[in-house]
Short mmCIF file of C-alpha atoms in Angstrom, two decimals:
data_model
loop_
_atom_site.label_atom_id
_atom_site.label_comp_id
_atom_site.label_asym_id
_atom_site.label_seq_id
_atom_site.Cartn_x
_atom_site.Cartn_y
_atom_site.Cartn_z
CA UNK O 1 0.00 0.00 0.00
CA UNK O 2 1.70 3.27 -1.00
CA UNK O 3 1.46 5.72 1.98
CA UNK O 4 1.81 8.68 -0.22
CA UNK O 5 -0.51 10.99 -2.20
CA UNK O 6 -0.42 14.19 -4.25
CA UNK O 7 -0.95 16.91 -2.23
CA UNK O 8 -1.88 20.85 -3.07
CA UNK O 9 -0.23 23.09 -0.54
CA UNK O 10 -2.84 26.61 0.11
CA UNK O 11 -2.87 29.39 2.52
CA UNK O 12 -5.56 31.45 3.68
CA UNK O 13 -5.07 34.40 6.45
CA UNK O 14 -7.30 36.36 8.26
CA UNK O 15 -6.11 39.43 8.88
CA UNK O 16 -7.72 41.51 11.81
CA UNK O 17 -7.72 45.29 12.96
CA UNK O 18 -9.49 45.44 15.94
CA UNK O 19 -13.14 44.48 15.61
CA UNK O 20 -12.59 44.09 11.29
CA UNK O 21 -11.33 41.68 9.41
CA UNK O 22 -10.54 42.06 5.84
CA UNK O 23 -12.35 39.91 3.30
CA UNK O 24 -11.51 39.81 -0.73
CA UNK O 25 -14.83 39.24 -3.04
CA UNK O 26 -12.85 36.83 -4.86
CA UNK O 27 -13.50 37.11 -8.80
CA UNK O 28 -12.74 33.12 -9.35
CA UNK O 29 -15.87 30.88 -10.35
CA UNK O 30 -15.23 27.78 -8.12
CA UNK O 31 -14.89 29.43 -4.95
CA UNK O 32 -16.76 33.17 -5.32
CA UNK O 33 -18.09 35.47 -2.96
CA UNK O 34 -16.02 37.08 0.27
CA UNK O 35 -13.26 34.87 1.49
CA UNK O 36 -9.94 35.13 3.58
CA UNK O 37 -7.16 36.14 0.54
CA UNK O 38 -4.59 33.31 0.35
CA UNK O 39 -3.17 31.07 -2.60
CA UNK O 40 -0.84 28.06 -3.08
CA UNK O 41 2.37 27.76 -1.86
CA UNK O 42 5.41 27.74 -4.73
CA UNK O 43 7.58 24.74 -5.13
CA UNK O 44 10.69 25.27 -2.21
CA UNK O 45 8.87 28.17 -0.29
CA UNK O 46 8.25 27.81 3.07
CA UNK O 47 4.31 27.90 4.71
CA UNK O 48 4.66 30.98 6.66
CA UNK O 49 6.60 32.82 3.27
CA UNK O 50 3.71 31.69 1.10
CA UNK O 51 1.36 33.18 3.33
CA UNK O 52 3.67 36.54 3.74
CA UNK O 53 3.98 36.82 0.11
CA UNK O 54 0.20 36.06 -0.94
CA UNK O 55 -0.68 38.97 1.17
CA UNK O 56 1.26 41.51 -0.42
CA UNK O 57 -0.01 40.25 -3.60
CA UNK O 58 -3.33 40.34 -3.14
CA UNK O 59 -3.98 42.99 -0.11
CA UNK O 60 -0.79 45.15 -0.57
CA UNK O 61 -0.14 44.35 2.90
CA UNK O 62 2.81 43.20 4.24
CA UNK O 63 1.87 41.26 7.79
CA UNK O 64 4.63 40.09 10.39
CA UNK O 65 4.21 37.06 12.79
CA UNK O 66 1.63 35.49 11.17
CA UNK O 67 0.29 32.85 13.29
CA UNK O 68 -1.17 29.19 12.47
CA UNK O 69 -4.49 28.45 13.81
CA UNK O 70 -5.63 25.33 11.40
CA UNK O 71 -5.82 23.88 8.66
CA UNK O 72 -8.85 23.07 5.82
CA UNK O 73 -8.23 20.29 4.18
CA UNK O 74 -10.97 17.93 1.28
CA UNK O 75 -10.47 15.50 -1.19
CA UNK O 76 -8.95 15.71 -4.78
CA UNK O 77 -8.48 13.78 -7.76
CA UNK O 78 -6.03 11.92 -6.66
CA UNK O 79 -4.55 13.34 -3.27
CA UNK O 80 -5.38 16.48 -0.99
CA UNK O 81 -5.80 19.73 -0.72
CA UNK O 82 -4.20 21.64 2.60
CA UNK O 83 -5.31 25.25 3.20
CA UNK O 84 -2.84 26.50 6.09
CA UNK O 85 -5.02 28.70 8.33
CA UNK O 86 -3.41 31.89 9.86
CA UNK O 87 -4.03 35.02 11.16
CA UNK O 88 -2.22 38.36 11.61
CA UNK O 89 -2.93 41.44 13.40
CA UNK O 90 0.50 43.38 12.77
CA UNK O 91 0.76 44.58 9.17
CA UNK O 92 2.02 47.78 7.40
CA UNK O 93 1.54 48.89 3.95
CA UNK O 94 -1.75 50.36 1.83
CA UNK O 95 -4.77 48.50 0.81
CA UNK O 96 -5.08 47.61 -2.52
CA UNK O 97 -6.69 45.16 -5.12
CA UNK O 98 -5.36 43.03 -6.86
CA UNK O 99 -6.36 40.09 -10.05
CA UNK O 100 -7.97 37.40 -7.37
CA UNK O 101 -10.88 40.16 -6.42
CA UNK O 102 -11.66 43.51 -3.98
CA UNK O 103 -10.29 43.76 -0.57
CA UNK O 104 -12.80 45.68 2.15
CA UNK O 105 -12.61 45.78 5.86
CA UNK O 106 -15.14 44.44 7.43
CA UNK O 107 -17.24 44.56 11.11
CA UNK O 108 -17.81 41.76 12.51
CA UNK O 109 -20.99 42.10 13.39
CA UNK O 110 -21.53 42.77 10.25
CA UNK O 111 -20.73 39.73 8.66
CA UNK O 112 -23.97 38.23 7.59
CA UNK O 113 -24.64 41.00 5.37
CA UNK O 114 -21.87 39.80 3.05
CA UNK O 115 -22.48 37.34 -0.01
CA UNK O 116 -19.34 35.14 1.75
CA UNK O 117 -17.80 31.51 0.18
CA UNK O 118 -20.48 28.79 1.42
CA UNK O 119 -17.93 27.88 4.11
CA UNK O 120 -17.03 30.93 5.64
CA UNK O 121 -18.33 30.71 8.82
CA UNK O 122 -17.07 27.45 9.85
CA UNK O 123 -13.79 28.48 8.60
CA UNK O 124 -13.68 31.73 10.62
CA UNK O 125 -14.75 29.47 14.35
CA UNK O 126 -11.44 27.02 13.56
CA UNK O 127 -9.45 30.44 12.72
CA UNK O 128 -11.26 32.10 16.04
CA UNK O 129 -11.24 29.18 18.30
CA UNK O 130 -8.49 28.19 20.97
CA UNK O 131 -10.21 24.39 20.70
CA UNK O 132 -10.32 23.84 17.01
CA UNK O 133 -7.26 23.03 14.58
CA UNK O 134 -9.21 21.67 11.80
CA UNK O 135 -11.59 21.77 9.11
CA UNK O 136 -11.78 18.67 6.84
CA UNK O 137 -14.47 17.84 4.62
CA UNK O 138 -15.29 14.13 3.84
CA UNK O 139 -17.08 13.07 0.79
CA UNK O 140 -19.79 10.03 0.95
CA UNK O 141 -21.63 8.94 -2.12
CA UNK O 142 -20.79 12.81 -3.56
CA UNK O 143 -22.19 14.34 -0.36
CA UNK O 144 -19.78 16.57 1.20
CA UNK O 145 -19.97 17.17 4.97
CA UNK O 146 -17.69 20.07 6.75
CA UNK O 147 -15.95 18.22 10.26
CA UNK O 148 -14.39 20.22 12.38
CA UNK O 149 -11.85 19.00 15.25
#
């Protein structure tokens, strides 16, 4: 039995001011509407550099000590997909847009008024929650089903 599989290596990152967090209305078709901003990590880069660099990219942020709070991960043709989950709260630079979709601050309380990714909110409680490292969904007879430990 071979004990390895093909694996796609993501990042997401929330990253808060205060009582906002900043969401991107992503402009992809297979995962659209207001997400964390994040992207796949490049062959030889580290986690925490992918996640660096994917912010300046697509928030014109730059973020220091970003921290890892879970990880996402579902099925795929043949292997996995990981999302690294992290947040940040120290950042410099200007907001801007990028290719991948608008970046807005958001309250939130505020939240359900935006038209977020279907699962947005169970990915902010893992990113949020001092008990939770992980979101993984399983897929039975094409039903997926969100678990989070």
């Amino acid at each position: 039995m071979d004990r390895t599989e093909r694996v796609e290596l993501t990042t997401l990152c929330m990253i808060c001011r205060g009582n906002q967090i900043l969401l991107q209305n992503r402009t992809k078709k297979d995962w659209s509407g207001y997400a964390f901003p994040g992207g796949h990590v490049e062959p030889g880069e580290s986690i925490v550099a992918s996640v660096i660099r994917e912010m300046q990219e697509e928030t014109g942020l730059t973020i220091r000590n970003p921290r890892l709070c879970g990880v996402k991960q579902f099925p795929i043709e043949g292997g996995r997909y990981i999302v690294f989950l992290f947040r940040a709260d120290c950042f410099e630079g200007e907001l801007q847009d990028s290719e991948e979709g608008t970046v807005e601050w958001a309250d939130r309380d505020r939240l359900s008024s935006y038209a977020m990714v279907d699962d947005m909110e169970d990915l902010i409680r893992v990113m949020d929650s001092d008990k939770l490292t992980e979101f993984q969904y399983i897929i039975d007879k094409e039903e997926w089903t969100a678990v989070l430990h």
